Coordinates of N, CA and C in Angstrom, one line a residue:
M1 N 0.5 -1.2 0.4 CA 0.3 -0.4 0.4 C 1.2 1.2 0.0
L2 N 1.8 1.4 -0.6 CA 2.5 2.1 -0.3 C 3.4 3.0 0.7
G3 N 3.2 2.6 1.5 CA 3.6 2.5 2.9 C 2.7 3.2 4.1
F4 N 1.0 3.4 2.8 CA 0.8 4.2 3.7 C -0.7 3.6 4.5
A5 N 0.0 2.6 5.6 CA -1.3 1.7 6.1 C -2.5 2.4 7.0
G6 N -3.9 2.4 6.1 CA -4.9 2.4 6.9 C -5.4 4.0 6.8
R7 N -5.3 4.3 5.4 CA -5.2 6.1 5.0 C -5.6 5.9 3.7
S8 N -6.6 4.4 3.1 CA -6.7 5.0 2.0 C -7.9 5.6 1.7
P9 N -7.7 6.5 0.7 CA -8.7 7.8 0.7 C -9.8 7.4 -0.6
L10 N -10.0 6.4 -0.2 CA -11.0 5.6 -0.7 C -13.1 6.1 -0.4
L11 N -13.9 7.0 -0.5 CA -15.3 7.0 -0.3 C -16.2 6.0 -0.1
Q12 N -16.5 5.8 0.8 CA -18.2 4.6 0.6 C -18.8 4.8 0.2
P13 N -19.6 6.1 0.2 CA -20.8 6.4 0.1 C -21.2 5.9 -1.5
N14 N -23.4 6.1 -1.3 CA -23.7 5.7 -2.6 C -23.1 6.4 -3.9
P15 N -22.2 5.3 -4.7 CA -22.8 6.3 -6.0 C -23.2 6.5 -6.6
L16 N -24.5 6.7 -6.4 CA -25.5 7.4 -7.4 C -25.7 8.9 -7.5
T17 N -24.8 9.3 -6.4 CA -24.9 10.9 -6.0 C -23.2 11.6 -6.4
L18 N -23.0 10.8 -6.7 CA -21.4 11.5 -7.1 C -21.7 11.7 -8.9
P19 N -20.5 12.8 -9.3 CA -20.5 12.8 -10.6 C -19.9 11.3 -11.1
L20 N -20.0 10.6 -12.0 CA -19.6 9.6 -12.7 C -18.9 9.3 -13.8
I21 N -17.3 9.0 -13.5 CA -16.3 9.2 -15.1 C -16.5 7.0 -15.2
F22 N -16.3 7.0 -16.2 CA -16.1 5.9 -17.3 C -14.9 5.8 -17.4
C23 N -14.1 5.3 -17.8 CA -12.3 5.2 -18.5 C -12.2 3.7 -18.9
D24 N -12.0 3.7 -20.5 CA -11.8 2.7 -20.7 C -9.9 3.4 -21.8
A25 N -9.1 2.4 -22.4 CA -7.9 1.9 -23.0 C -8.0 1.0 -23.7
A26 N -7.7 1.2 -24.7 CA -7.4 0.1 -25.8 C -6.2 0.8 -26.9
F27 N -5.7 -0.1 -27.7 CA -4.3 -0.2 -28.0 C -4.6 0.5 -29.7
D28 N -4.1 1.3 -29.9 CA -3.7 3.0 -30.8 C -3.1 2.4 -31.9
P29 N -3.7 1.1 -32.6 CA -3.1 1.1 -34.3 C -2.4 1.8 -34.9
A30 N -2.9 3.4 -35.3 CA -2.5 4.4 -35.5 C -0.3 5.2 -35.0
S31 N -0.3 5.0 -33.3 CA 0.7 5.3 -32.9 C 2.1 4.0 -33.2
R32 N 1.3 2.8 -33.3 CA 1.5 1.5 -33.1 C 2.2 0.9 -32.3
I33 N 2.8 2.3 -31.0 CA 3.1 1.1 -29.7 C 2.4 2.5 -28.4
R34 N 1.4 2.8 -28.8 CA 1.4 3.6 -27.6 C -0.7 3.3 -27.9
Y35 N -1.1 3.1 -26.6 CA -2.6 3.1 -26.1 C -3.3 4.7 -25.6
R36 N -4.7 4.0 -25.7 CA -5.4 5.6 -26.3 C -6.4 5.1 -24.8
I37 N -7.0 6.9 -24.3 CA -7.4 6.9 -22.6 C -8.4 6.9 -23.1
G38 N -10.3 5.9 -23.0 CA -10.9 7.5 -23.6 C -12.2 7.7 -22.4
L39 N -12.4 8.8 -22.0 CA -13.2 9.0 -20.6 C -14.5 9.4 -21.8
F40 N -15.6 8.5 -20.2 CA -17.0 10.1 -21.0 C -17.3 10.0 -19.3
S41 N -17.9 10.9 -19.4 CA -18.6 11.5 -18.4 C -19.9 12.3 -18.6
P42 N -21.9 12.0 -18.2 CA -22.9 12.9 -18.2 C -22.2 14.3 -18.6
L43 N -21.6 14.6 -17.7 CA -21.8 16.1 -17.1 C -20.4 16.8 -18.3
F44 N -19.6 16.5 -18.7 CA -19.0 17.1 -20.4 C -18.4 15.4 -20.9
G45 N -19.6 15.3 -22.1 CA -19.2 14.4 -23.0 C -18.2 13.2 -22.9
V46 N -17.7 13.0 -24.3 CA -16.7 12.0 -24.4 C -15.0 13.0 -24.1
R47 N -13.8 12.6 -23.8 CA -12.8 13.0 -24.4 C -12.5 11.6 -24.3
S48 N -10.6 12.2 -25.0 CA -9.8 10.9 -25.6 C -8.4 11.6 -25.9
T49 N -7.2 10.6 -24.8 CA -6.0 10.4 -24.8 C -5.0 9.7 -25.6
L50 N -3.8 10.6 -25.6 CA -3.2 9.2 -25.7 C -1.9 8.8 -24.3
A51 N -1.8 7.5 -24.3 CA -0.8 7.2 -23.2 C 0.0 7.6 -23.2
P52 N 1.1 7.7 -21.9 CA 2.2 8.2 -22.4 C 3.6 6.5 -22.6
E53 N 4.6 7.2 -23.7 CA 5.0 5.8 -24.2 C 5.4 4.4 -23.4
W54 N 5.2 5.5 -21.8 CA 5.9 3.6 -20.7 C 5.0 3.0 -20.5
I55 N 3.7 3.4 -21.4 CA 3.3 1.7 -20.0 C 3.0 1.2 -21.6
S56 N 2.6 -0.3 -21.5 CA 3.7 -1.3 -22.5 C 1.8 -2.4 -21.9
S57 N 1.0 -1.9 -21.6 CA 0.5 -2.9 -20.7 C -1.4 -2.7 -21.3
Q58 N -2.0 -3.2 -21.2 CA -3.1 -2.9 -21.5 C -3.6 -2.8 -20.6
Q59 N -3.5 -3.6 -19.4 CA -3.3 -3.0 -17.6 C -3.2 -1.5 -16.5
Q60 N -2.1 -1.5 -17.6 CA -1.5 -0.2 -17.4 C -2.5 0.4 -17.9
A61 N -2.3 0.8 -18.9 CA -3.4 1.7 -19.7 C -4.8 2.1 -18.9
E62 N -5.3 1.2 -18.5 CA -6.7 0.8 -17.9 C -6.2 1.7 -16.1
L63 N -4.6 1.5 -16.1 CA -4.7 1.5 -14.8 C -4.9 3.6 -15.1
F64 N -3.7 3.9 -15.3 CA -3.9 5.1 -16.6 C -4.6 6.5 -16.3
G65 N -5.7 4.9 -17.1 CA -6.8 6.1 -17.1 C -7.6 6.2 -15.8
A66 N -7.9 5.5 -15.0 CA -8.0 5.8 -13.9 C -7.9 7.3 -13.2
L67 N -6.0 7.1 -13.2 CA -5.3 8.3 -13.2 C -6.1 9.4 -13.5
V68 N -5.5 9.4 -15.2 CA -6.3 10.9 -15.9 C -7.8 10.9 -15.5
A69 N -8.5 10.1 -15.4 CA -10.1 10.5 -14.9 C -9.9 11.7 -13.4
A70 N -9.4 10.7 -12.4 CA -9.1 11.6 -11.6 C -8.2 13.3 -11.6
R71 N -8.2 13.0 -12.0 CA -7.2 14.5 -12.6 C -8.1 15.4 -13.7
V72 N -9.6 14.6 -13.8 CA -9.9 15.6 -14.2 C -11.0 15.8 -13.4
A73 N -11.2 15.5 -12.6 CA -11.9 15.6 -11.4 C -11.8 16.8 -10.6
V74 N -9.6 16.7 -10.9 CA -9.4 17.2 -10.4 C -10.1 19.1 -10.7
Y75 N -9.6 19.1 -11.6 CA -9.1 20.0 -13.2 C -10.8 20.8 -13.2
R76 N -11.4 19.8 -12.5 CA -13.2 20.0 -12.5 C -13.0 21.5 -10.9
H77 N -12.7 20.8 -10.4 CA -13.2 20.9 -9.0 C -14.3 19.7 -8.2
W78 N -14.3 19.1 -8.1 CA -15.2 18.0 -8.1 C -14.6 17.8 -6.8
P79 N -15.8 17.3 -5.5 CA -14.9 17.2 -4.1 C -15.1 15.8 -3.8
S80 N -15.9 15.1 -4.9 CA -16.0 14.1 -5.3 C -15.8 13.1 -6.5
V81 N -16.0 11.6 -6.5 CA -16.3 11.2 -8.3 C -16.3 9.5 -7.8
C82 N -17.1 8.9 -8.7 CA -16.9 7.7 -8.6 C -15.9 7.4 -10.3
I83 N -15.5 7.1 -10.3 CA -14.6 6.3 -11.7 C -14.2 4.7 -11.8
M84 N -16.0 4.9 -13.4 CA -16.3 3.1 -12.9 C -15.3 2.5 -14.9
T85 N -14.5 1.7 -14.4 CA -13.9 1.2 -15.0 C -14.4 -0.8 -15.9
D86 N -14.0 -0.9 -16.7 CA -14.4 -2.2 -17.3 C -13.4 -3.6 -16.8
N87 N -11.8 -2.9 -16.4 CA -10.9 -3.8 -16.2 C -10.7 -4.3 -14.4
A88 N -10.7 -5.9 -14.5 CA -10.9 -6.4 -13.1 C -9.5 -5.3 -12.3
S89 N -8.5 -6.3 -13.5 CA -7.0 -5.7 -12.9 C -6.5 -3.9 -12.3
S90 N -7.2 -3.1 -13.2 CA -7.4 -1.4 -12.4 C -8.0 -1.5 -11.0
F91 N -9.5 -2.1 -11.6 CA -10.2 -1.8 -10.6 C -9.6 -2.2 -9.3
Y92 N -9.1 -3.4 -9.2 CA -9.2 -4.3 -7.4 C -7.2 -3.1 -7.5
T93 N -6.8 -2.8 -8.2 CA -5.0 -2.5 -7.6 C -6.1 -1.0 -7.1
V94 N -7.1 -0.4 -7.3 CA -6.9 0.9 -7.4 C -8.0 0.8 -6.1
V95 N -9.2 -0.4 -5.9 CA -9.2 -0.5 -4.5 C -8.2 -0.2 -3.2
H96 N -7.4 -1.6 -3.4 CA -6.5 -1.8 -2.8 C -5.3 -1.3 -2.7
F97 N -5.4 -0.4 -3.7 CA -3.8 1.1 -3.7 C -2.5 -0.2 -2.9
H98 N -2.3 -1.1 -4.0 CA -1.3 -2.3 -4.0 C -0.5 -2.4 -5.1
A99 N 0.3 -3.0 -5.9 CA 1.1 -3.4 -6.3 C 2.1 -4.8 -6.4
R100 N 2.5 -5.4 -7.0 CA 3.9 -6.2 -6.9 C 5.0 -5.0 -6.4
A101 N 5.9 -5.4 -6.2 CA 7.1 -4.1 -6.3 C 7.7 -4.9 -7.4
A102 N 7.9 -5.7 -8.0 CA 8.8 -5.6 -9.2 C 8.5 -4.8 -10.6
L103 N 6.3 -4.7 -10.2 CA 5.9 -3.7 -11.4 C 5.9 -1.8 -11.0
W104 N 7.3 -1.9 -11.6 CA 7.2 -0.6 -11.1 C 6.3 0.9 -11.8
A105 N 5.3 0.1 -13.4 CA 4.8 0.9 -13.6 C 3.2 1.1 -12.8
P106 N 2.9 0.1 -12.7 CA 1.4 0.3 -12.0 C 1.8 1.1 -10.4
R107 N 2.9 0.4 -10.0 CA 3.6 1.6 -8.4 C 4.1 2.6 -8.5
R108 N 3.5 3.2 -10.1 CA 4.4 4.9 -10.4 C 3.4 5.1 -10.0
I109 N 1.5 4.7 -11.1 CA 0.5 5.0 -11.2 C 0.1 5.0 -9.8
L110 N -0.2 4.0 -8.9 CA -0.7 4.5 -8.1 C 0.3 5.2 -6.9
R111 N 1.5 6.0 -6.8 CA 1.6 7.2 -6.3 C 1.8 8.4 -7.2
Q112 N 1.9 8.6 -8.4 CA 0.4 9.5 -8.9 C -1.0 9.9 -8.6
L113 N -1.1 8.4 -8.5 CA -3.0 9.0 -7.8 C -2.9 9.3 -6.6
W114 N -2.1 8.6 -5.5 CA -1.9 8.7 -3.8 C -1.4 10.1 -3.7
Y115 N -0.6 10.8 -4.5 CA -0.6 12.1 -4.9 C -1.2 13.3 -4.6
L116 N -2.2 12.9 -6.6 CA -2.8 13.2 -6.3 C -4.5 13.3 -5.8
L117 N -4.2 13.0 -4.8 CA -5.4 12.3 -3.7 C -5.6 12.9 -2.9
L118 N -3.9 12.4 -2.1 CA -3.7 13.4 -0.7 C -3.4 15.1 -1.3
N119 N -3.3 15.8 -2.4 CA -2.7 17.0 -1.9 C -3.7 18.1 -2.2
S120 N -4.9 17.4 -3.4 CA -5.9 17.9 -3.0 C -7.9 17.6 -2.9
G121 N -7.4 16.9 -2.0 CA -8.7 16.2 -1.0 C -9.9 15.7 -2.0
L122 N -9.6 15.4 -2.9 CA -10.6 14.5 -4.0 C -11.1 13.2 -3.5
K123 N -12.1 12.9 -3.5 CA -12.9 11.7 -2.3 C -12.5 10.8 -3.8
L124 N -12.7 9.2 -3.9 CA -12.4 8.1 -5.5 C -13.2 7.2 -4.5
R125 N -13.8 7.1 -5.4 CA -14.9 6.1 -5.6 C -14.5 5.3 -6.4
V126 N -14.8 3.7 -6.9 CA -14.5 3.1 -7.9 C -15.2 2.1 -8.1
G127 N -15.6 1.8 -9.2 CA -16.5 0.9 -9.4 C -16.4 0.0 -10.4
W128 N -16.6 -1.4 -11.0 CA -16.5 -2.1 -11.8 C -17.7 -1.8 -13.5
V129 N -17.7 -1.6 -14.4 CA -18.6 -2.1 -15.0 C -18.5 -3.4 -16.3
P130 N -19.2 -4.1 -16.5 CA -19.1 -5.7 -18.0 C -18.5 -4.1 -19.0
G131 N -18.0 -4.7 -19.6 CA -17.4 -4.5 -21.2 C -18.0 -3.9 -21.5
T132 N -18.8 -4.6 -22.3 CA -19.6 -4.4 -23.3 C -21.6 -3.3 -22.9
L133 N -21.0 -2.9 -21.5 CA -22.1 -1.8 -21.9 C -21.3 -0.6 -21.0
M134 N -19.6 -0.8 -21.1 CA -19.2 0.8 -21.1 C -19.2 1.8 -22.4
P135 N -19.8 3.3 -22.5 CA -19.6 3.7 -23.2 C -18.0 4.5 -23.8
A136 N -17.6 4.0 -22.9 CA -16.1 5.0 -22.7 C -15.1 4.9 -23.9
D137 N -15.6 3.0 -24.2 CA -14.6 2.7 -25.3 C -13.9 3.9 -26.5
P138 N -12.6 4.0 -26.3 CA -12.2 5.1 -26.8 C -11.7 3.9 -29.1
P139 N -12.5 5.4 -29.4 CA -12.7 4.9 -30.9 C -11.7 4.3 -31.4
R140 N -11.1 3.9 -32.4 CA -10.1 2.4 -33.5 C -9.5 3.2 -34.5
G141 N -8.4 3.5 -34.1 CA -7.9 4.3 -36.0 C -8.5 5.8 -35.8
F142 N -8.6 6.2 -34.2 CA -9.4 7.8 -34.4 C -8.2 8.3 -34.9
T143 N -8.5 9.6 -35.5 CA -7.3 10.3 -36.0 C -7.8 11.9 -35.9
G144 N -9.2 12.4 -35.2 CA -9.5 13.4 -35.3 C -8.7 14.0 -34.1
S145 N -9.1 15.3 -34.0 CA -8.8 16.7 -32.8 C -9.2 15.4 -31.6
V146 N -8.1 15.4 -30.7 CA -8.1 14.9 -29.9 C -6.6 15.8 -28.4
S147 N -8.0 15.2 -27.2 CA -6.8 16.7 -26.0 C -5.3 16.0 -25.6
K148 N -4.8 16.9 -25.7 CA -3.0 16.9 -25.4 C -2.7 15.4 -24.6
S149 N -1.9 15.2 -24.8 CA -1.3 14.4 -23.7 C -0.8 14.2 -22.8
I150 N -1.0 13.7 -21.5 CA -1.0 14.1 -20.7 C 0.3 12.7 -20.0
H151 N 1.2 13.2 -19.4 CA 2.7 12.4 -19.4 C 2.5 12.4 -17.2

């Protein structure tokens, strides 16, 4: 748990009263080595961004999507948010705030998420949604205008 035992910043109230952000990731065939993160919220619509080059797997990209969603919530000055993902690995990694020591990329993302939550005061709730119902699927081969890459 990154050395912060017993101090989980996760929120436990009803997720229906919180702003929702759905996040999903997919391999971007246009860039050939990067993943595209898709975000959807009823409050701001659809956003898409490229993951950094050090993201090397689908699970890392999904976890990075949760970090991007939390950054959007902080930018919009929301006091709390419910992030919905369809990847069980990223869901359990964020819920337990734990990744194996050998996995440097997920630990790096968790560290960034922890400090974001600690410094912003954002309360976070994470939920799981089946992949067939995910509204945030990034379009495959999308070449239109997107937001800037977040590192």
